[in-house]
XYZ file of C-alpha atoms in Angstrom:
466
model
C 98.069 85.270 67.216
C 94.422 85.855 67.622
C 92.066 84.090 65.030
C 89.091 85.894 63.843
C 85.748 84.148 63.886
C 84.466 83.148 60.479
C 81.230 84.885 59.308
C 78.933 81.557 59.481
C 79.691 81.169 63.322
C 79.874 84.919 64.032
C 76.348 85.992 62.764
C 74.164 83.560 64.934
C 75.731 84.619 68.213
C 73.442 87.603 68.807
C 70.166 86.146 67.629
C 70.769 82.826 69.670
C 71.486 85.073 72.675
C 68.306 86.930 72.358
C 66.202 83.832 71.617
C 67.339 82.197 74.514
C 66.781 85.303 76.694
C 63.291 85.734 75.180
C 62.275 82.091 76.376
C 63.293 82.998 79.905
C 61.234 84.462 82.679
C 61.995 87.982 83.787
C 65.112 87.843 86.040
C 65.922 84.283 85.164
C 69.227 84.764 83.855
C 70.087 86.808 86.960
C 68.782 84.147 89.189
C 71.096 81.481 87.564
C 74.056 83.929 87.891
C 73.296 84.338 91.639
C 73.456 80.493 92.211
C 76.567 79.397 94.307
C 79.217 77.212 92.610
C 77.929 74.044 94.420
C 74.299 74.881 93.339
C 75.300 75.570 89.781
C 77.063 72.325 89.710
C 74.231 70.241 91.127
C 71.755 71.628 88.921
C 74.065 71.060 85.910
C 74.422 67.583 87.116
C 70.638 67.043 87.138
C 70.230 68.201 83.682
C 72.791 66.096 82.298
C 71.493 63.029 84.119
C 67.953 63.761 82.731
C 69.166 64.294 79.034
C 71.635 61.363 78.995
C 69.221 58.827 80.894
C 66.469 59.607 78.269
C 68.618 59.296 75.061
C 70.918 56.699 76.646
C 67.965 54.377 76.893
C 67.568 54.332 73.177
C 71.266 54.049 72.592
C 71.401 50.983 74.582
C 68.197 49.301 73.221
C 69.409 50.105 69.617
C 72.865 48.757 70.238
C 74.543 51.808 69.125
C 76.573 52.461 72.226
C 79.724 53.043 70.378
C 77.913 55.901 68.581
C 77.898 57.828 71.819
C 81.627 57.268 72.330
C 82.320 58.345 68.704
C 80.373 61.545 69.012
C 81.872 62.605 72.117
C 85.299 62.307 70.819
C 84.172 63.670 67.372
C 83.056 66.926 68.978
C 86.387 67.651 70.452
C 88.004 69.459 67.514
C 84.903 71.776 67.524
C 85.464 72.411 71.132
C 89.165 73.546 70.307
C 87.755 75.579 67.460
C 85.303 77.251 69.625
C 87.976 78.371 71.991
C 90.089 79.531 69.240
C 87.360 81.640 67.722
C 85.709 82.780 70.863
C 86.994 86.078 72.484
C 85.555 85.303 75.979
C 84.920 81.612 76.005
C 81.437 82.311 74.664
C 79.324 78.993 75.087
C 77.334 79.604 72.032
C 80.600 79.597 69.783
C 81.981 76.586 71.449
C 78.607 74.855 71.516
C 78.014 75.642 67.732
C 81.611 74.445 66.489
C 81.154 71.276 68.660
C 77.740 70.681 67.050
C 79.272 71.039 63.619
C 82.162 68.825 64.308
C 79.818 66.096 65.839
C 77.426 66.084 62.939
C 80.405 66.011 60.561
C 81.513 62.807 62.335
C 78.064 61.308 61.783
C 78.137 62.123 58.332
C 81.567 60.686 57.846
C 80.671 57.478 59.667
C 77.597 57.115 57.318
C 79.690 57.883 54.217
C 82.158 55.191 55.172
C 79.240 52.742 55.814
C 77.834 53.440 52.181
C 80.976 53.603 50.235
C 83.133 50.989 51.671
C 82.597 47.259 52.890
C 83.317 48.333 56.460
C 80.851 47.653 59.255
C 79.564 50.360 61.451
C 81.705 49.638 64.363
C 84.966 49.777 62.160
C 83.531 53.156 60.744
C 82.883 54.497 64.096
C 86.257 53.478 65.401
C 87.784 55.345 62.443
C 86.197 58.639 63.038
C 86.499 58.382 66.709
C 90.223 58.215 66.664
C 90.688 60.480 63.641
C 88.571 63.529 65.072
C 89.992 63.115 68.472
C 93.451 63.036 67.326
C 92.703 66.140 65.263
C 91.401 67.912 68.393
C 94.304 66.759 70.530
C 96.881 67.779 67.753
C 95.169 71.239 67.146
C 95.151 71.936 70.988
C 98.635 70.948 71.336
C 99.642 73.592 68.752
C 97.599 76.439 70.039
C 97.503 75.709 73.872
C 93.966 77.061 74.359
C 93.306 77.539 78.239
C 90.081 76.058 79.392
C 90.050 73.209 76.914
C 91.048 70.771 79.757
C 87.659 71.480 81.406
C 85.861 69.934 78.370
C 88.405 67.115 78.344
C 87.912 65.827 81.742
C 84.822 67.929 82.839
C 84.546 70.641 85.597
C 81.280 71.484 87.110
C 82.806 74.372 89.130
C 83.232 76.501 85.986
C 79.709 76.305 84.727
C 78.043 79.834 84.523
C 74.561 80.839 84.547
C 74.718 81.334 80.740
C 75.914 77.580 80.595
C 73.054 76.420 82.838
C 70.648 78.049 80.503
C 71.935 76.359 77.528
C 72.088 72.924 79.421
C 68.392 73.555 80.546
C 67.206 74.536 76.955
C 68.847 71.352 75.406
C 67.403 69.038 78.261
C 63.994 70.707 77.798
C 64.239 69.996 73.929
C 65.285 66.413 74.575
C 62.466 65.869 77.123
C 59.776 67.451 74.622
C 61.043 65.509 71.635
C 61.236 62.172 73.604
C 57.632 62.494 74.497
C 56.371 63.904 71.285
C 58.215 60.962 69.402
C 57.852 58.168 71.934
C 56.062 55.848 69.746
C 58.153 56.207 66.541
C 61.317 56.166 68.498
C 60.488 52.927 70.165
C 59.252 51.138 67.133
C 62.564 52.503 65.291
C 64.739 51.241 68.027
C 63.350 47.659 68.235
C 62.799 47.001 64.345
C 63.642 49.597 61.660
C 62.179 47.337 59.135
C 58.779 47.324 60.954
C 58.988 51.212 61.154
C 59.472 51.490 57.406
C 56.522 49.303 56.874
C 54.331 51.289 59.220
C 55.296 54.416 57.120
C 57.580 56.191 59.467
C 60.094 58.530 57.841
C 62.898 56.579 59.115
C 65.527 58.776 57.713
C 64.163 61.872 59.285
C 63.672 60.180 62.743
C 67.338 58.816 62.629
C 68.445 62.339 61.857
C 66.424 63.711 64.649
C 67.739 61.044 67.129
C 71.319 61.569 66.245
C 70.992 65.372 66.157
C 69.375 65.180 69.873
C 72.254 62.859 70.824
C 74.705 65.286 69.445
C 73.214 68.103 71.369
C 73.273 65.938 74.552
C 76.827 65.025 74.186
C 77.728 68.836 73.538
C 76.241 70.072 76.642
C 77.260 67.269 78.822
C 81.026 67.875 78.127
C 81.368 70.378 80.850
C 80.142 68.130 83.453
C 81.877 64.849 82.671
C 84.296 65.717 79.761
C 85.105 64.244 76.269
C 86.734 61.076 77.636
C 83.781 59.966 79.758
C 80.528 61.546 78.468
C 79.787 58.142 76.735
C 79.758 56.497 80.373
C 76.860 58.854 81.086
C 74.927 57.917 78.010
C 75.488 54.091 78.488
C 76.066 53.131 82.121
C 72.911 54.478 83.681
C 70.797 53.382 80.841
C 72.619 49.838 80.918
C 71.845 49.624 84.623
C 68.244 50.297 83.956
C 68.088 47.783 81.311
C 68.755 44.987 83.949
C 65.958 46.104 86.021
C 63.008 46.548 83.603
C 61.556 45.069 80.471
C 59.371 48.049 79.847
C 60.914 51.000 77.752
C 59.261 53.701 79.737
C 60.222 52.305 83.135
C 63.758 51.921 81.663
C 63.948 55.402 80.737
C 62.754 56.694 84.205
C 65.038 54.374 85.927
C 67.972 55.627 83.599
C 67.265 59.294 84.440
C 67.085 58.419 88.178
C 70.555 56.711 88.018
C 71.965 59.311 85.918
C 70.920 62.167 88.238
C 72.216 60.200 91.173
C 75.627 59.454 89.750
C 76.121 63.121 88.547
C 75.053 64.463 92.039
C 76.949 62.097 94.010
C 79.999 62.190 91.926
C 79.917 65.948 91.620
C 79.723 66.357 95.273
C 82.590 63.882 96.078
C 84.894 65.709 93.396
C 84.038 69.058 94.922
C 85.250 67.854 98.381
C 88.747 66.848 97.036
C 91.068 69.345 95.654
C 92.182 68.540 92.212
C 89.699 65.738 91.488
C 87.862 66.196 88.184
C 84.139 65.225 88.320
C 84.067 63.229 85.122
C 85.888 60.074 86.372
C 84.219 60.283 89.765
C 80.714 60.334 88.111
C 81.659 57.487 85.713
C 82.911 55.504 88.751
C 79.752 55.986 90.742
C 77.738 55.027 87.745
C 79.942 51.832 87.427
C 79.345 51.279 91.037
C 75.512 51.313 90.501
C 75.789 49.055 87.498
C 77.993 46.523 89.679
C 75.471 46.438 92.400
C 72.548 45.908 90.118
C 74.472 43.392 87.911
C 74.833 41.136 91.041
C 71.467 42.028 92.719
C 68.936 42.703 90.073
C 65.753 40.608 90.925
C 65.314 39.145 87.387
C 68.350 39.702 85.266
C 71.108 39.933 88.165
C 73.833 37.126 88.531
C 72.681 36.149 91.877
C 69.119 35.796 90.541
C 70.150 33.600 87.814
C 72.202 31.610 90.037
C 69.383 30.924 92.343
C 67.070 30.035 89.420
C 69.737 27.824 88.148
C 69.947 26.016 91.410
C 66.338 25.736 91.784
C 65.939 24.323 88.353
C 68.653 21.611 89.004
C 66.855 20.633 92.137
C 63.570 20.423 90.293
C 65.116 18.209 87.614
C 66.546 15.850 90.136
C 63.260 15.753 91.932
C 61.570 15.056 88.841
C 64.039 12.228 87.616
C 63.566 10.647 91.182
C 59.674 10.691 90.649
C 60.243 9.186 87.022
C 62.171 6.459 88.457
C 59.683 5.548 91.195
C 56.997 5.712 88.447
C 58.787 3.057 86.418
C 59.380 0.718 89.117
C 55.712 0.892 90.050
C 54.607 0.406 86.599
C 56.740 -2.672 86.170
C 54.877 -3.998 89.047
C 51.505 -3.046 87.502
C 51.032 -0.332 90.090
C 50.088 -2.803 92.979
C 51.518 -0.341 95.486
C 52.239 3.377 95.560
C 55.499 3.490 97.115
C 58.935 1.612 96.993
C 61.585 0.981 99.522
C 64.606 2.973 100.055
C 66.821 -0.088 99.072
C 64.904 -0.303 95.852
C 65.311 3.394 95.107
C 69.033 3.307 95.768
C 69.083 0.423 93.406
C 67.400 1.957 90.489
C 68.995 5.293 90.979
C 72.328 3.706 91.399
C 73.175 5.379 94.643
C 74.014 4.502 98.221
C 71.285 4.202 100.890
C 72.320 7.596 102.351
C 71.981 9.193 98.956
C 68.588 7.486 98.455
C 67.462 8.725 101.861
C 68.481 12.341 100.637
C 66.566 11.914 97.624
C 63.520 10.877 99.353
C 63.784 13.769 101.634
C 63.579 16.058 98.591
C 60.234 14.525 97.731
C 58.922 14.780 100.984
C 60.080 18.541 101.442
C 58.140 19.199 98.155
C 55.096 17.401 99.491
C 55.376 14.936 96.671
C 56.090 12.023 99.055
C 55.702 10.636 102.502
C 57.728 8.489 104.430
C 56.992 5.121 106.019
C 57.028 5.378 109.743
C 60.604 3.919 109.890
C 61.738 5.627 106.938
C 62.465 2.474 105.106
C 60.115 3.124 102.245
C 58.604 6.297 100.408
C 55.214 6.710 99.007
C 54.101 9.485 96.620
C 51.297 11.660 97.352
C 48.640 12.717 94.923
C 50.610 15.589 93.683
C 53.619 13.516 93.335
C 51.817 10.859 91.385
C 50.647 13.713 89.024
C 54.053 15.079 88.473
C 55.484 11.743 87.997
C 52.881 10.847 85.222
C 53.509 14.299 83.766
C 57.144 13.585 83.455
C 56.789 10.040 81.977
C 54.109 11.214 79.550
C 56.227 14.101 78.153
C 59.124 11.655 77.818
C 57.161 9.194 75.762
C 55.173 11.780 73.871
C 58.431 13.369 72.781
C 59.984 10.045 71.856
C 56.888 9.419 69.621
C 57.013 12.769 68.160
C 60.694 12.275 66.982
C 59.991 8.886 65.408
C 56.700 9.488 63.697
C 56.982 13.182 62.685
C 60.726 13.796 62.662
C 61.746 10.541 61.311
C 64.227 9.657 64.019
C 65.332 6.115 64.795
C 63.594 4.586 67.722
C 66.877 4.083 69.472
C 67.980 7.557 69.100
C 65.289 9.508 70.748
C 65.871 8.716 74.640
C 68.495 11.260 75.224
C 66.637 14.200 73.622
C 63.371 13.153 75.606
C 65.506 13.143 78.830
C 66.023 16.847 78.368
C 62.826 18.127 76.890
C 60.640 16.323 79.394
C 61.355 18.864 81.951
C 60.617 22.040 79.957
C 57.530 20.984 77.996
C 54.393 23.276 79.089
C 50.978 22.190 79.117
C 50.025 24.010 75.943
C 52.943 22.219 74.116
C 51.791 18.734 75.521
C 48.272 19.410 74.198
C 49.558 20.047 70.788
C 51.739 17.277 70.816
C 48.954 14.925 71.704
C 46.593 16.528 69.027
C 49.491 16.311 66.246
C 50.004 12.735 67.192
C 46.170 11.869 67.385
C 46.187 11.245 71.094
C 48.402 8.150 71.277
C 48.307 5.358 73.940
C 51.922 3.927 73.385
C 55.494 5.161 72.789
C 57.709 3.990 70.091
C 58.840 1.110 72.491
C 55.304 -0.084 73.135
C 54.932 1.344 76.510
C 51.723 3.053 77.703
C 51.747 6.886 77.671
C 50.048 7.726 81.087
C 47.086 9.882 81.634
C 47.667 12.409 84.108
C 44.135 12.519 85.320
C 43.683 8.865 85.450
C 47.012 8.342 87.330
C 46.136 10.786 89.891
C 42.606 9.584 90.465
C 44.037 6.123 91.007
C 46.320 7.288 93.681
C 43.360 9.534 95.321
C 41.473 6.118 95.713
C 44.209 4.672 97.702
C 43.618 6.969 100.722
C 44.138 3.941 103.151
C 47.461 3.285 101.690
C 50.372 2.771 104.354
C 52.485 5.868 104.595
C 49.926 8.516 103.619
C 49.480 11.522 106.003
C 52.731 10.841 107.888
């Protein structure tokens, strides 16, 4: 039985079509219609990559990734309704119905958040499951042909009119993001600060989620209802690992989104029966996996290398501190100690002490005796040793004098903090403590400049320059 189109969806069809055509250059619709299937698919993939990359960056930064997933599932009943009420699979009817369903989903989420104790993630989960269930049930009773293309995506069925609509929405997203870049950025990072600056937060949220709904709807044909959230989140999440600047993140996200859509669409076109949505999602996931491991700053390997370097630095500084304390106990009559003495104070074997000495030599903080039986600190090694001891004793004094710690409870904390105190923090500690000379245990707090100068004066010391 054919269902007639409701009046509120029937009357805008002609004006929308005329408006879209009036915005195009002469012959433009015919040019889109003359494109091959592959050309249309690749152009659609680029448009989806641009719009999803731009808005997906804000979705990731605002930590509302589940909203994109909820919207993609919430519009599905609208897609089914559009097929039921459209005589010839009119894209404007499908788009309009999907838009109404998506906005209704957002309204229901907001209503649940305000009228119940539910958090946003619970409200989104309820709306996601409910709307998607309605769409699946409705489609199973009506058996509308073509709905499957929107469920899993199919770039091969995109027409010239579909491309025109995608281009219009992508252009709208680009213009809106450029025009509202400052308000959107402030809103994304601190909504309270945006209110304080006088931005109309409710209006901006409405515009943002409206644009997000537009983008989700036009991306359905490319990647499908089930996986459109992957196009919103994965390219932006990949870009998030590569940049700490919003504008760069958006550019990277657009590039990753276009690449995933183009490569995924091409691969799916070469394999019969392979829907593009899953392939595009997997290409995006592959890029994220590579970035996750190899990103220069936030990648796993980079973090592992920094952790190993930090462990090596801490070990080297502990060795310098041990040598300094031995020399301090001997009133600094020499600038080095024997390997046997180093092994004793470090509670290590001779071979381990040799390895620890090599760490200092490789870092140019010490030099060997000619027969490698002793190790001598260089001026840079003396300076760093004095800095570590100074940091340790300053922090102990800070904990006892200003934090009211007992003197016998401050050593372990100082052992950790001594390696991360920067020059500015040390200067502040010295000012707060009125430039002290002794720690809580009566030991002198070394002056880095004085310690370094005292070593520079020992230019004839055995072991220097070797």
